C-alpha cells in the first residue's frame, strides 16, 4: 500500500502535467484559429485579385486586338502607298529616261543600260497589268529606240576601233612561234580594253534582253573585212618591198621558218624574180591567215554567245579563206598552162607552196574545228589539186626530156653540154629541196592500196625511180641527138661532155644518194659510158697516126705527108670543140698527146736520119714537142 504522502505528490505531479498539456492544447487551438483566419484572409485576397485580373483581362484584350488591327491597317496602308509609289514610278519612266535614250549610250553605257533596265520593267508591268494603257506604247517605243541605239553603238565601236593589222606586225606574229630568242610573245590588240568591255556588255544585253542576233552579222562583216584587208595588205607589202629593197620581211624579228625564207631566195635560171615574190607572198599569207584567224576566234569568244561562235566564225573567215583558195587555184591554173608550154621552172612554184600548205594543215584543221564541212574541205581540196598538177608536171617533164626533138640548129657546134641536159639536171636538183613533197605527189597518183597510207620510204623510192627515169630518158635523147653530128669524134665529145656533166652534178648534190636507192650501179655505169666515149674520140686520131704506124711503112714520103696534113686538119677542127670540165680536158689532151707523141717519136727515131729527099723539112715539119704543143691547144678557142 502506497503511503498517502506519496500518492498526494503523485497526483499533484499528474495535475501539473495535465494543466501544462491543457495550456499547450489551448495554444494550439488559438494558433489554428489564427491560421484559419489568415487562410480566410488570403483566400479573400486571392479571390479579390482574381476578380481584378479578370476585369483587367476583359478590358485589355479588346484594346490589344484593336491595337493589332490598327498595326495591320498601318502596314497595309504603307504597303499600298509603296505599291502606289512603285506603280506611279512606271508612269514616270518614259519622262525620266527619254533624254538619256535620246542622247544615246556613247560615253555613258552604264547609265544607259540602267535606264534601259527601268524601261524594260515598265514594259513588263504595263503588259501584265494594263495592256491597253497608252503608257505601254510609250515605253515600248522608247525601249525599241534604246535597243536600236545600242545596236548602232555596237556597230560604231566595232567600225571605229577595228583596225587592219600592219604587215610588219603580222610578220612578227608569224615568226614569233619559231624564234627562240624572242623575249616577248607578239600579241594582237584588236580592240582597246575599255572598248572591248563596252562591246561585251552591249552584246550580252542584246542577247539577253534585246532578243537580237543581227549584231552578230554586223560583227562578222566588220571583222571579216579587217581580216581580208590585213592579208591583202601583207601581200601588197611583199610586192612593194621587193620592188624597192628586195627584202619583204619584218625587221623586228628574224623569220626562222624553213619554209618561209628569211632572205631573198637565190635566183635560179629560168625563174622570174616576181614569181619568187608571188610564191613567198602566198606562203606568208597562208601563215598569216592561220595566226589572224586564231586571234579572231579569241576575240569572238569574248563577244559572241557560245552557241553562236562557230557559225559566226565560219562566216567571218570566208572572204579571206576564199581569197587564199582562189589564189591557190590560180597558181594551179598557171602551172597547168606552164606545163603546156613546157615551162617546168614555173611549175616549181607549186612545190614550196604545197609543202607549206601540208605543213600548215594541222594548224588549219585546228582553227577550222567546228566550222561547216564545206569550209574544212577547202584546204584539202587545194592540196589535192596541187598534188595532181605537180605529179602531172613531173610526168610531162620526164616525157619532154624523152621526146625533145633533135634539131640541128639547136645542137652545140662545139659539142658542149646541151641545154636539155643542164635544164634537166637543174630541175632534178631543185626537186631535192622538196623531196617529201615530190615523193608524196608521185605517191598520190599511185592506184595501189599502199598509196593510201604511204610511208616516207615508199615515196622516197618513187622519187628515186622517177629521177632514174628522167636520167634514162635524157641518156636516150642525148644518144639520138649525138647522131646529128657527122663527125663521130664530135659526137663522142658531145656525149662525153653531157655524161660527165650529169655524173659531176649527181655527185655534187644528194641526187646520187637518191638514185642509189633504186640503182646502185648508176655511178659506175656513167663512168663506163664516159670512158667509152673517150675511146671513141681517140679513134679519130688513128687516121693520123696510121700514116706513120710501122705496119704501113716503108711507104715513107706519102705517109709522113699524110701525118702532117691530118695533124693540122684535126688540130684546126678540134681546137673549136669544147670540153668545159678542166680536169677532163687536161686528161683527154694528155692521153692523146702521149699516144701521138710516142708514135711520132718512134717514127722519127727510126726514120728521121734516113736520106729520102733533098728537102726533108718539107716532110718532117714538126718536132715531137711541137706536136705535143699543138695537141695541148685542142678544145681551146682562145689558143
Coordinates of C-alpha atoms in Angstrom, one line a residue:
X1 CA 0.0 0.0 0.0
X2 CA 1.2 3.4 -1.3
X3 CA 1.7 5.9 1.5
X4 CA -0.7 8.8 1.5
X5 CA 2.1 11.4 1.0
X6 CA 3.5 9.7 -2.0
X7 CA 0.1 9.4 -3.5
X8 CA -0.6 13.1 -2.9
X9 CA 2.6 14.0 -4.5
X10 CA 1.9 11.8 -7.5
X11 CA -1.4 13.4 -8.0
X12 CA 0.0 16.9 -7.9
X13 CA 2.5 15.9 -10.4
X14 CA -0.1 14.5 -12.7
X15 CA -2.3 17.5 -12.3
X16 CA 0.6 19.8 -13.1
X17 CA 1.3 17.9 -16.4
X18 CA -2.4 17.9 -17.2
X19 CA -2.5 21.6 -16.7
X20 CA 0.5 22.0 -18.8
X21 CA -1.0 19.9 -21.6
X22 CA -4.2 21.9 -21.4
X23 CA -2.2 25.1 -21.9
X24 CA -0.4 23.7 -24.8
X25 CA -3.7 22.5 -26.3
X26 CA -5.2 25.9 -25.8
X27 CA -2.1 27.5 -27.6
X28 CA -2.5 25.1 -30.5
X29 CA -6.2 25.9 -30.7
X30 CA -5.5 29.6 -30.7
X31 CA -2.9 29.1 -33.4
X32 CA -5.2 27.1 -35.5
X33 CA -7.9 29.7 -35.2
X34 CA -5.3 32.4 -36.3
X35 CA -4.2 30.2 -39.2
X36 CA -7.8 29.7 -40.3
X37 CA -8.3 33.4 -40.1
X38 CA -5.1 34.1 -42.1
X39 CA -6.2 31.5 -44.7
X40 CA -9.6 33.1 -44.9
X41 CA -8.0 36.4 -45.4
X42 CA -5.6 35.0 -48.1
X43 CA -8.4 33.3 -49.9
X44 CA -10.3 36.5 -49.7
X45 CA -7.3 38.5 -51.1
X46 CA -6.7 35.9 -53.9
X47 CA -10.4 36.0 -54.8
X48 CA -10.3 39.7 -54.9
X49 CA -7.0 39.6 -57.1
X50 CA -8.5 37.0 -59.4
X51 CA -11.6 39.1 -59.8
X52 CA -9.4 42.2 -60.6
X53 CA -7.3 40.2 -63.1
X54 CA -10.4 39.0 -64.8
X55 CA -11.6 42.6 -65.0
X56 CA -8.2 43.7 -66.3
X57 CA -8.1 41.0 -68.9
X58 CA -11.6 41.8 -70.0
X59 CA -10.6 45.4 -70.5
X60 CA -7.0 44.8 -72.0
X61 CA -7.8 42.1 -74.6
X62 CA -10.1 44.3 -76.7
X63 CA -7.5 47.1 -76.6
X64 CA -4.8 44.7 -77.7
X65 CA -6.9 43.3 -80.5
X66 CA -7.7 46.8 -81.5
X67 CA -4.0 47.7 -81.5
X68 CA -3.2 44.7 -83.6
X69 CA -5.8 45.7 -86.1
X70 CA -4.5 49.2 -86.2
X71 CA -0.9 48.0 -86.8
X72 CA -2.1 45.7 -89.6
X73 CA -4.1 48.5 -91.1
X74 CA -1.0 50.7 -90.8
X75 CA 1.2 48.1 -92.6
X76 CA -1.4 47.7 -95.3
X77 CA -1.5 51.4 -95.8
X78 CA 2.3 51.6 -96.0
X79 CA 2.4 48.7 -98.5
X80 CA -0.4 50.3 -100.5
X81 CA 1.5 53.6 -100.5
X82 CA 4.7 51.8 -101.5
X83 CA 2.9 49.9 -104.3
X84 CA 1.3 53.2 -105.4
X85 CA 4.7 54.8 -105.5
X86 CA 6.1 51.9 -107.5
X87 CA 3.2 51.9 -109.9
X88 CA 3.4 55.7 -110.2
X89 CA 7.1 55.4 -110.9
X90 CA 6.4 53.3 -114.0
X91 CA 4.3 56.2 -115.3
X92 CA 7.3 58.4 -114.8
X93 CA 9.8 56.1 -116.5
X94 CA 9.2 57.4 -120.0
X95 CA 9.7 61.1 -119.0
X96 CA 12.7 60.2 -116.7
X97 CA 14.6 58.2 -119.3
X98 CA 13.7 59.9 -122.6
X99 CA 16.5 62.4 -122.5
X100 CA 19.2 59.7 -121.8
X101 CA 17.8 57.4 -124.5
X102 CA 17.7 60.3 -127.0
X103 CA 21.3 61.3 -126.3
X104 CA 22.5 57.7 -126.8
X105 CA 24.9 55.4 -124.9
X106 CA 28.2 56.9 -126.2
X107 CA 30.4 57.6 -123.2
X108 CA 27.7 56.6 -120.7
X109 CA 27.0 53.0 -121.3
X110 CA 26.5 52.0 -117.6
X111 CA 23.9 54.8 -117.1
X112 CA 22.3 54.0 -120.4
X113 CA 21.9 50.3 -119.6
X114 CA 20.4 51.3 -116.2
X115 CA 17.8 53.4 -118.0
X116 CA 17.0 50.5 -120.4
X117 CA 16.5 48.2 -117.4
X118 CA 13.9 50.7 -116.0
X119 CA 12.2 50.9 -119.3
X120 CA 12.1 47.1 -119.7
X121 CA 10.5 46.7 -116.2
X122 CA 7.9 49.3 -117.1
X123 CA 7.1 47.4 -120.3
X124 CA 6.7 44.2 -118.3
X125 CA 4.4 46.0 -115.8
X126 CA 2.1 47.5 -118.3
X127 CA 1.9 44.3 -120.3
X128 CA 0.8 42.4 -117.2
X129 CA -1.4 45.0 -115.6
X130 CA -2.5 47.5 -118.1
X131 CA -2.1 46.1 -121.6
X132 CA -4.4 48.7 -123.1
X133 CA -2.6 51.6 -121.4
X134 CA -1.1 54.3 -123.7
X135 CA 1.8 54.2 -121.3
X136 CA 2.7 50.8 -122.6
X137 CA 3.1 52.1 -126.2
X138 CA 5.3 54.9 -124.9
X139 CA 7.7 52.7 -123.0
X140 CA 7.7 50.0 -125.8
X141 CA 8.6 52.7 -128.3
X142 CA 11.3 54.0 -126.0
X143 CA 12.7 50.5 -125.5
X144 CA 12.9 49.9 -129.2
X145 CA 14.6 53.2 -129.7
X146 CA 17.1 52.4 -127.0
X147 CA 17.8 48.9 -128.5
X148 CA 18.4 50.4 -131.9
X149 CA 20.8 52.9 -130.3
X150 CA 22.7 50.1 -128.6
X151 CA 22.9 48.2 -131.9
X152 CA 24.1 51.4 -133.6
X153 CA 26.7 51.9 -130.8
X154 CA 27.9 48.3 -131.2
X155 CA 28.4 48.9 -134.9
X156 CA 30.1 52.2 -134.3
X157 CA 32.5 50.8 -131.7
X158 CA 33.4 47.9 -133.9
X159 CA 33.8 50.1 -137.0
X160 CA 35.9 52.8 -135.3
X161 CA 38.2 50.6 -133.4
X162 CA 38.7 47.6 -135.7
X163 CA 42.0 48.3 -137.5
X164 CA 43.9 46.5 -140.2
X165 CA 46.8 44.6 -138.8
X166 CA 50.1 46.0 -140.2
X167 CA 52.3 43.7 -142.4
X168 CA 55.2 44.2 -140.0
X169 CA 53.2 43.1 -137.0
X170 CA 51.8 40.1 -139.0
X171 CA 55.3 39.0 -139.9
X172 CA 56.4 39.3 -136.3
X173 CA 53.4 37.2 -135.3
X174 CA 54.3 34.5 -137.9
X175 CA 57.9 34.4 -136.9
X176 CA 57.3 34.6 -133.1
X177 CA 56.5 30.9 -132.7
X178 CA 59.8 29.8 -134.2
X179 CA 62.1 32.4 -132.7
X180 CA 63.6 31.0 -129.6
X181 CA 65.5 34.3 -129.0
X182 CA 62.3 36.4 -128.9
X183 CA 61.9 38.0 -125.5
X184 CA 58.2 38.5 -125.6
X185 CA 55.3 36.9 -127.4
X186 CA 53.8 39.0 -130.2
X187 CA 50.2 39.7 -129.3
X188 CA 47.4 41.5 -131.2
X189 CA 45.1 44.0 -129.5
X190 CA 42.2 44.2 -131.9
X191 CA 40.2 46.5 -129.7
X192 CA 41.3 48.7 -126.8
X193 CA 40.4 47.1 -123.4
X194 CA 37.8 49.7 -122.5
X195 CA 36.1 49.4 -125.9
X196 CA 36.2 45.6 -125.7
X197 CA 34.4 45.7 -122.3
X198 CA 31.7 48.0 -123.7
X199 CA 31.2 45.8 -126.8
X200 CA 30.9 42.7 -124.5
X201 CA 28.3 44.5 -122.3
X202 CA 26.2 45.5 -125.3
X203 CA 26.5 42.1 -126.8
X204 CA 25.3 40.4 -123.7
X205 CA 22.4 42.9 -123.3
X206 CA 21.3 42.4 -126.9
X207 CA 21.2 38.7 -126.4
X208 CA 19.6 38.6 -123.0
X209 CA 17.1 41.5 -123.2
X210 CA 17.1 42.7 -126.8
X211 CA 16.3 39.3 -128.3
X212 CA 18.5 40.4 -131.1
X213 CA 21.1 38.4 -133.2
X214 CA 21.6 40.9 -136.0
X215 CA 24.6 42.4 -134.2
X216 CA 26.4 39.1 -134.8
X217 CA 26.1 39.7 -138.6
X218 CA 27.4 43.2 -138.1
X219 CA 30.3 41.7 -136.1
X220 CA 31.4 39.1 -138.6
X221 CA 31.0 41.5 -141.5
X222 CA 33.3 44.2 -139.9
X223 CA 35.9 41.7 -138.7
X224 CA 35.8 39.7 -141.9
X225 CA 36.6 42.9 -143.8
X226 CA 39.5 43.6 -141.4
X227 CA 40.9 40.1 -141.7
X228 CA 40.7 40.1 -145.5
X229 CA 42.3 43.6 -145.8
X230 CA 45.1 42.6 -143.4
X231 CA 46.1 39.6 -145.5
X232 CA 45.9 41.6 -148.7
X233 CA 47.9 44.3 -147.1
X234 CA 50.6 41.8 -146.4
X235 CA 50.7 40.7 -150.0
X236 CA 51.0 44.3 -151.2
X237 CA 53.8 44.8 -148.7
X238 CA 55.7 42.0 -150.4
X239 CA 55.3 43.5 -153.8
X240 CA 56.3 47.0 -152.7
X241 CA 59.3 45.8 -150.7
X242 CA 60.5 43.5 -153.4
X243 CA 60.5 46.4 -155.9
X244 CA 62.4 48.7 -153.6
X245 CA 64.6 46.9 -151.1
X246 CA 64.2 43.3 -152.2
X247 CA 63.7 42.3 -148.6
X248 CA 60.0 41.9 -147.9
X249 CA 60.3 40.8 -144.3
X250 CA 59.8 42.2 -140.9
X251 CA 62.8 44.0 -139.4
X252 CA 61.7 43.3 -135.9
X253 CA 62.1 39.5 -135.5
X254 CA 64.1 37.4 -137.9
X255 CA 61.9 34.7 -139.6
X256 CA 63.4 31.3 -139.0
X257 CA 60.9 29.1 -140.6
X258 CA 62.4 26.6 -143.1
X259 CA 59.5 27.1 -145.5
X260 CA 59.4 30.9 -145.2
X261 CA 63.0 32.0 -146.1
X262 CA 64.5 34.9 -144.2
X263 CA 66.2 36.4 -147.2
X264 CA 65.5 36.9 -150.8
X265 CA 66.0 33.5 -152.5
X266 CA 68.8 33.0 -154.9
X267 CA 67.6 33.5 -158.4
X268 CA 67.6 30.2 -160.4
X269 CA 67.9 30.1 -164.2
X270 CA 64.6 30.2 -165.9
X271 CA 62.9 31.6 -162.8
X272 CA 61.3 35.0 -162.6
X273 CA 62.0 37.3 -159.6
X274 CA 58.3 38.3 -159.5
X275 CA 57.4 34.6 -159.4
X276 CA 59.6 34.1 -156.3
X277 CA 57.9 37.1 -154.7
X278 CA 54.5 35.8 -155.5
X279 CA 55.4 32.4 -154.0
X280 CA 56.9 33.9 -150.9
X281 CA 53.9 36.3 -150.5
X282 CA 51.4 33.4 -150.8
X283 CA 53.3 31.3 -148.3
X284 CA 53.3 34.1 -145.8
X285 CA 49.7 35.0 -146.4
X286 CA 48.7 31.3 -145.6
X287 CA 50.6 31.5 -142.3
X288 CA 49.1 35.0 -141.7
X289 CA 45.6 33.6 -142.2
X290 CA 46.2 30.9 -139.5
X291 CA 47.5 33.3 -137.0
X292 CA 45.0 36.0 -137.6
X293 CA 42.1 33.6 -137.6
X294 CA 43.3 32.1 -134.3
X295 CA 43.4 35.7 -132.9
X296 CA 39.9 36.4 -134.3
X297 CA 38.4 33.4 -132.6
X298 CA 39.9 34.5 -129.2
X299 CA 38.3 37.9 -129.7
X300 CA 35.0 36.5 -130.9
X301 CA 34.8 34.1 -127.9
X302 CA 34.5 37.1 -125.6
X303 CA 31.8 38.9 -127.6
X304 CA 29.6 36.3 -129.3
X305 CA 27.4 33.8 -127.2
X306 CA 29.0 30.3 -127.1
X307 CA 26.3 28.6 -129.2
X308 CA 26.7 31.1 -132.0
X309 CA 30.5 31.3 -132.0
X310 CA 31.3 28.5 -134.6
X311 CA 28.8 29.7 -137.1
X312 CA 29.8 33.4 -136.7
X313 CA 33.5 32.4 -137.0
X314 CA 32.7 30.4 -140.1
X315 CA 31.1 33.4 -141.8
X316 CA 33.9 35.7 -140.6
X317 CA 36.8 33.8 -142.2
X318 CA 35.0 33.0 -145.5
X319 CA 36.2 36.0 -147.6
X320 CA 39.9 35.7 -146.5
X321 CA 39.8 31.9 -146.9
X322 CA 38.1 32.0 -150.3
X323 CA 40.7 34.6 -151.4
X324 CA 43.6 32.3 -150.4
X325 CA 41.9 29.3 -152.1
X326 CA 41.2 31.3 -155.3
X327 CA 44.8 32.5 -155.4
X328 CA 45.9 28.9 -154.8
X329 CA 43.7 27.6 -157.7
X330 CA 45.1 30.4 -159.9
X331 CA 48.6 29.1 -159.1
X332 CA 47.4 25.6 -160.1
X333 CA 45.9 27.1 -163.3
X334 CA 49.1 28.9 -164.1
X335 CA 51.1 25.7 -163.6
X336 CA 48.7 23.9 -165.9
X337 CA 49.4 26.4 -168.6
X338 CA 53.1 26.4 -167.9
X339 CA 53.1 22.6 -168.4
X340 CA 51.5 23.0 -171.9
X341 CA 54.3 25.5 -172.7
X342 CA 56.9 23.0 -171.3
X343 CA 57.9 25.8 -168.9
X344 CA 58.7 23.5 -166.0
X345 CA 60.6 26.0 -163.9
X346 CA 57.4 28.0 -163.4
X347 CA 55.7 24.8 -162.3
X348 CA 58.2 24.5 -159.5
X349 CA 56.4 27.4 -157.7
X350 CA 53.8 24.8 -156.7
X351 CA 56.3 22.8 -154.7
X352 CA 57.2 25.2 -151.9
X353 CA 53.6 26.3 -151.7
X354 CA 52.3 22.7 -151.5
X355 CA 54.9 21.8 -148.9
X356 CA 53.9 24.8 -146.8
X357 CA 50.2 24.0 -147.1
X358 CA 50.8 20.4 -145.9
X359 CA 53.0 21.6 -143.0
X360 CA 50.3 24.2 -142.0
X361 CA 47.4 21.8 -142.4
X362 CA 47.3 20.7 -138.7
X363 CA 47.0 24.3 -137.6
X364 CA 44.4 24.9 -140.3
X365 CA 42.4 22.0 -139.1
X366 CA 42.6 23.1 -135.5
X367 CA 41.5 26.7 -136.4
X368 CA 38.6 25.4 -138.6
X369 CA 37.4 23.0 -136.0
X370 CA 33.6 23.3 -135.7
X371 CA 33.1 25.1 -139.0
X372 CA 31.0 23.7 -141.8
X373 CA 32.3 20.7 -143.7
X374 CA 32.5 22.8 -146.9
X375 CA 34.9 25.2 -145.0
X376 CA 37.0 22.4 -143.7
X377 CA 37.3 20.8 -147.1
X378 CA 38.7 23.8 -148.9
X379 CA 42.3 23.4 -148.0
X380 CA 42.4 19.6 -148.6
X381 CA 40.8 20.3 -152.0
X382 CA 43.5 22.8 -152.9
X383 CA 46.3 20.4 -151.6
X384 CA 44.8 17.6 -153.8
X385 CA 44.7 20.0 -156.9
X386 CA 48.4 21.0 -156.3
X387 CA 49.5 17.4 -155.8
X388 CA 47.7 16.4 -159.0
X389 CA 49.2 19.2 -161.1
X390 CA 52.6 18.6 -159.5
X391 CA 52.5 15.0 -160.4
X392 CA 51.3 15.9 -163.9
X393 CA 54.3 18.3 -164.2
X394 CA 56.7 15.6 -163.2
X395 CA 55.3 13.1 -165.7
X396 CA 55.3 15.6 -168.5
X397 CA 58.8 16.8 -167.7
X398 CA 60.1 13.2 -168.0
X399 CA 58.2 12.8 -171.3
X400 CA 59.5 16.1 -172.6
X401 CA 63.1 15.0 -171.8
X402 CA 62.5 11.8 -173.7
X403 CA 60.8 13.5 -176.7
X404 CA 62.8 16.8 -177.1
X405 CA 63.3 16.9 -180.9
X406 CA 66.7 16.6 -182.5
X407 CA 67.1 19.9 -184.2
X408 CA 70.4 20.5 -186.0
X409 CA 70.3 24.3 -185.4
X410 CA 69.8 23.6 -181.6
X411 CA 72.8 21.4 -181.3
X412 CA 76.0 23.0 -179.8
X413 CA 78.6 23.2 -182.6
X414 CA 81.4 22.7 -180.2
X415 CA 79.9 19.6 -178.7
X416 CA 79.5 21.1 -175.2
X417 CA 76.7 20.3 -172.7
X418 CA 73.3 20.5 -174.3
X419 CA 70.7 22.9 -172.8
X420 CA 68.4 20.0 -172.3
X421 CA 70.9 18.3 -170.0
X422 CA 71.6 21.4 -167.9
X423 CA 67.9 22.1 -167.6
X424 CA 67.1 18.5 -166.7
X425 CA 69.8 18.4 -164.0
X426 CA 68.7 21.8 -162.7
X427 CA 65.1 20.7 -162.4
X428 CA 66.2 17.5 -160.6
X429 CA 68.4 19.5 -158.2
X430 CA 65.6 21.8 -157.4
X431 CA 63.5 18.8 -156.5
X432 CA 66.0 18.0 -153.8
X433 CA 64.6 20.9 -151.8
X434 CA 61.2 19.3 -151.9
X435 CA 61.9 15.5 -151.7
X436 CA 59.0 14.7 -149.4
X437 CA 56.6 16.9 -151.4
X438 CA 57.6 15.5 -154.8
X439 CA 57.6 11.9 -153.4
X440 CA 54.1 12.5 -152.0
X441 CA 53.0 13.9 -155.3
X442 CA 54.1 10.7 -157.1
X443 CA 52.6 8.6 -154.3
X444 CA 49.2 10.4 -154.5
X445 CA 48.9 9.2 -158.1
X446 CA 49.5 5.6 -157.3
X447 CA 46.4 3.3 -157.6
X448 CA 47.9 0.6 -155.3
X449 CA 46.4 0.2 -151.9
X450 CA 49.7 1.1 -150.3
X451 CA 49.5 4.6 -151.7
X452 CA 46.6 5.4 -149.3
X453 CA 48.9 5.1 -146.3
X454 CA 52.3 5.5 -148.0
X455 CA 55.4 5.8 -145.9
X456 CA 58.3 8.3 -146.4
X457 CA 60.4 5.3 -147.5
X458 CA 57.8 4.4 -150.1
X459 CA 57.6 8.0 -151.5
X460 CA 61.5 8.1 -151.5
X461 CA 61.7 5.0 -153.6
X462 CA 59.1 6.5 -156.0
X463 CA 61.2 9.7 -156.3
X464 CA 64.3 7.7 -156.9
X465 CA 62.6 5.7 -159.6
X466 CA 61.3 9.0 -161.2
X467 CA 64.8 10.5 -161.2
X468 CA 66.3 7.4 -162.8
X469 CA 63.5 7.5 -165.4
X470 CA 64.4 11.2 -166.2
X471 CA 68.1 10.3 -166.4
X472 CA 67.3 7.3 -168.6
X473 CA 65.1 9.4 -170.9
X474 CA 67.9 12.0 -171.0
X475 CA 70.5 9.5 -171.9
X476 CA 68.4 8.1 -174.8
X477 CA 67.7 11.5 -176.1
X478 CA 71.4 12.5 -176.0
X479 CA 72.3 9.4 -177.9
X480 CA 69.7 10.3 -180.5
X481 CA 70.9 13.9 -180.7
X482 CA 74.6 12.9 -181.0
X483 CA 73.8 11.3 -184.3
X484 CA 73.1 14.8 -185.7
X485 CA 76.9 15.3 -185.8
X486 CA 78.5 14.0 -189.0
X487 CA 81.9 13.6 -187.2
X488 CA 81.8 10.5 -184.8
X489 CA 84.6 12.2 -182.8
X490 CA 82.5 15.3 -182.2
X491 CA 79.6 13.0 -181.3
X492 CA 81.8 11.3 -178.8
X493 CA 82.9 14.6 -177.3
X494 CA 79.3 15.7 -177.1
X495 CA 78.2 12.5 -175.2
X496 CA 81.3 12.7 -173.0
X497 CA 80.6 16.3 -172.0
X498 CA 77.0 15.5 -171.2
X499 CA 77.6 12.3 -169.4
X500 CA 80.4 13.9 -167.4
X501 CA 78.2 16.9 -166.6
X502 CA 75.4 14.6 -165.4
X503 CA 77.8 12.5 -163.2
X504 CA 79.5 15.5 -161.6
X505 CA 76.2 17.2 -161.0
X506 CA 74.8 14.0 -159.3
X507 CA 78.0 13.7 -157.2
X508 CA 77.9 17.4 -156.1
X509 CA 74.3 17.0 -154.7
X510 CA 72.3 14.5 -152.9
X511 CA 70.9 13.2 -156.2
X512 CA 73.4 10.4 -156.3
X513 CA 72.1 9.1 -153.0
X514 CA 68.6 9.3 -154.3
X515 CA 69.5 7.5 -157.5
X516 CA 71.3 4.8 -155.5
X517 CA 68.1 4.0 -153.6
X518 CA 66.9 2.1 -156.7
X519 CA 70.0 1.9 -158.9
X520 CA 73.2 1.0 -157.0
X521 CA 75.4 0.9 -160.1
X522 CA 74.4 4.2 -161.7
X523 CA 77.7 6.0 -160.8
X524 CA 79.8 3.1 -162.2
X525 CA 77.6 3.0 -165.3
X526 CA 78.2 6.7 -166.1
X527 CA 81.9 6.3 -165.7
X528 CA 81.9 3.4 -168.1
X529 CA 79.9 5.5 -170.6
X530 CA 82.4 8.4 -170.2
X531 CA 85.4 6.1 -170.8
X532 CA 83.7 4.6 -173.8
X533 CA 83.2 8.0 -175.4
X534 CA 86.9 8.9 -174.7
X535 CA 87.9 5.8 -176.5
X536 CA 85.6 6.6 -179.4
X537 CA 87.1 10.1 -179.6
X538 CA 90.7 8.7 -179.5
X539 CA 89.9 6.5 -182.6
X540 CA 89.6 9.8 -184.6
X541 CA 93.4 10.1 -184.3
X542 CA 94.0 6.7 -185.9
X543 CA 93.7 8.2 -189.4
X544 CA 96.6 10.5 -188.5
X545 CA 98.9 8.0 -186.6
X546 CA 98.1 5.2 -189.1
X547 CA 100.2 7.2 -191.7
X548 CA 103.3 6.7 -189.7
X549 CA 102.5 3.4 -188.0
X550 CA 105.1 0.7 -188.5
X551 CA 102.6 -1.6 -190.2
X552 CA 102.1 0.9 -193.0
X553 CA 105.8 1.7 -193.6
X554 CA 108.0 1.9 -195.7
X555 CA 105.5 4.0 -197.7
X556 CA 107.5 6.9 -196.4
X557 CA 107.0 10.1 -198.2
X558 CA 103.2 9.9 -198.6
X559 CA 102.9 8.6 -195.0
X560 CA 104.7 11.5 -193.3
X561 CA 103.0 14.0 -195.6
X562 CA 99.6 12.4 -194.7
X563 CA 100.5 12.6 -191.0
X564 CA 101.3 16.3 -191.3
X565 CA 98.1 17.1 -193.1
X566 CA 96.0 15.0 -190.8
X567 CA 97.6 16.5 -187.7
X568 CA 97.0 20.1 -188.9
X569 CA 93.4 19.3 -190.0
X570 CA 92.4 17.6 -186.7
X571 CA 94.0 20.3 -184.6
X572 CA 92.2 23.0 -186.6
X573 CA 88.9 21.3 -186.3
X574 CA 89.2 20.1 -182.7
X575 CA 90.5 23.4 -181.4
X576 CA 86.9 24.7 -181.9
X577 CA 85.4 21.9 -179.9
X578 CA 84.8 22.3 -176.1
X579 CA 85.3 20.2 -173.0
X580 CA 84.1 22.5 -170.2
X581 CA 85.5 20.3 -167.4
X582 CA 89.1 21.4 -167.0
X583 CA 90.2 18.1 -165.4
X584 CA 88.7 16.0 -168.1
X585 CA 90.0 18.3 -170.8
X586 CA 93.6 18.1 -169.5
X587 CA 93.2 14.3 -169.1
X588 CA 92.0 13.8 -172.7
X589 CA 94.7 16.1 -174.1
X590 CA 97.4 14.3 -172.1
X591 CA 96.2 10.8 -173.1
X592 CA 96.1 11.9 -176.8
X593 CA 99.4 13.7 -176.6
X594 CA 101.1 10.6 -175.1
X595 CA 99.7 8.3 -177.8
X596 CA 100.6 10.6 -180.7
X597 CA 104.0 11.7 -179.4
X598 CA 105.0 8.1 -178.7
X599 CA 104.0 7.0 -182.3
X600 CA 105.6 10.1 -183.9
X601 CA 108.7 9.9 -181.7
X602 CA 109.2 6.3 -182.6
X603 CA 108.8 7.1 -186.3
X604 CA 111.4 10.0 -186.2
X605 CA 113.8 7.9 -184.2
X606 CA 113.7 5.2 -186.8
X607 CA 113.5 7.1 -190.0
X608 CA 114.5 10.7 -189.1
X609 CA 118.1 10.2 -190.3
X610 CA 117.2 8.3 -193.5
X611 CA 118.1 10.3 -196.6
X612 CA 114.9 10.1 -198.6
X613 CA 114.8 13.7 -200.1
X614 CA 116.8 16.8 -200.7
X615 CA 114.2 18.8 -198.7
X616 CA 113.5 16.8 -195.5
X617 CA 111.9 19.9 -193.8
X618 CA 109.2 19.7 -196.4
X619 CA 108.1 16.3 -195.0
X620 CA 109.2 16.5 -191.4
X621 CA 107.6 19.8 -190.4
X622 CA 107.2 19.3 -186.7
X623 CA 109.3 18.1 -183.8
X624 CA 107.8 15.8 -181.1
X625 CA 107.3 18.6 -178.7
X626 CA 105.7 20.8 -181.3
X627 CA 103.2 18.0 -181.9
X628 CA 102.5 17.9 -178.2
X629 CA 102.1 21.7 -178.1
X630 CA 99.6 21.5 -180.9
X631 CA 97.5 18.9 -179.1
X632 CA 97.7 21.0 -175.9
X633 CA 95.7 23.7 -177.8
X634 CA 92.8 21.3 -178.6
X635 CA 89.4 22.3 -177.2
X636 CA 90.6 25.9 -176.7
X637 CA 89.2 28.6 -179.0
X638 CA 91.3 31.2 -177.3
X639 CA 94.6 29.5 -178.2

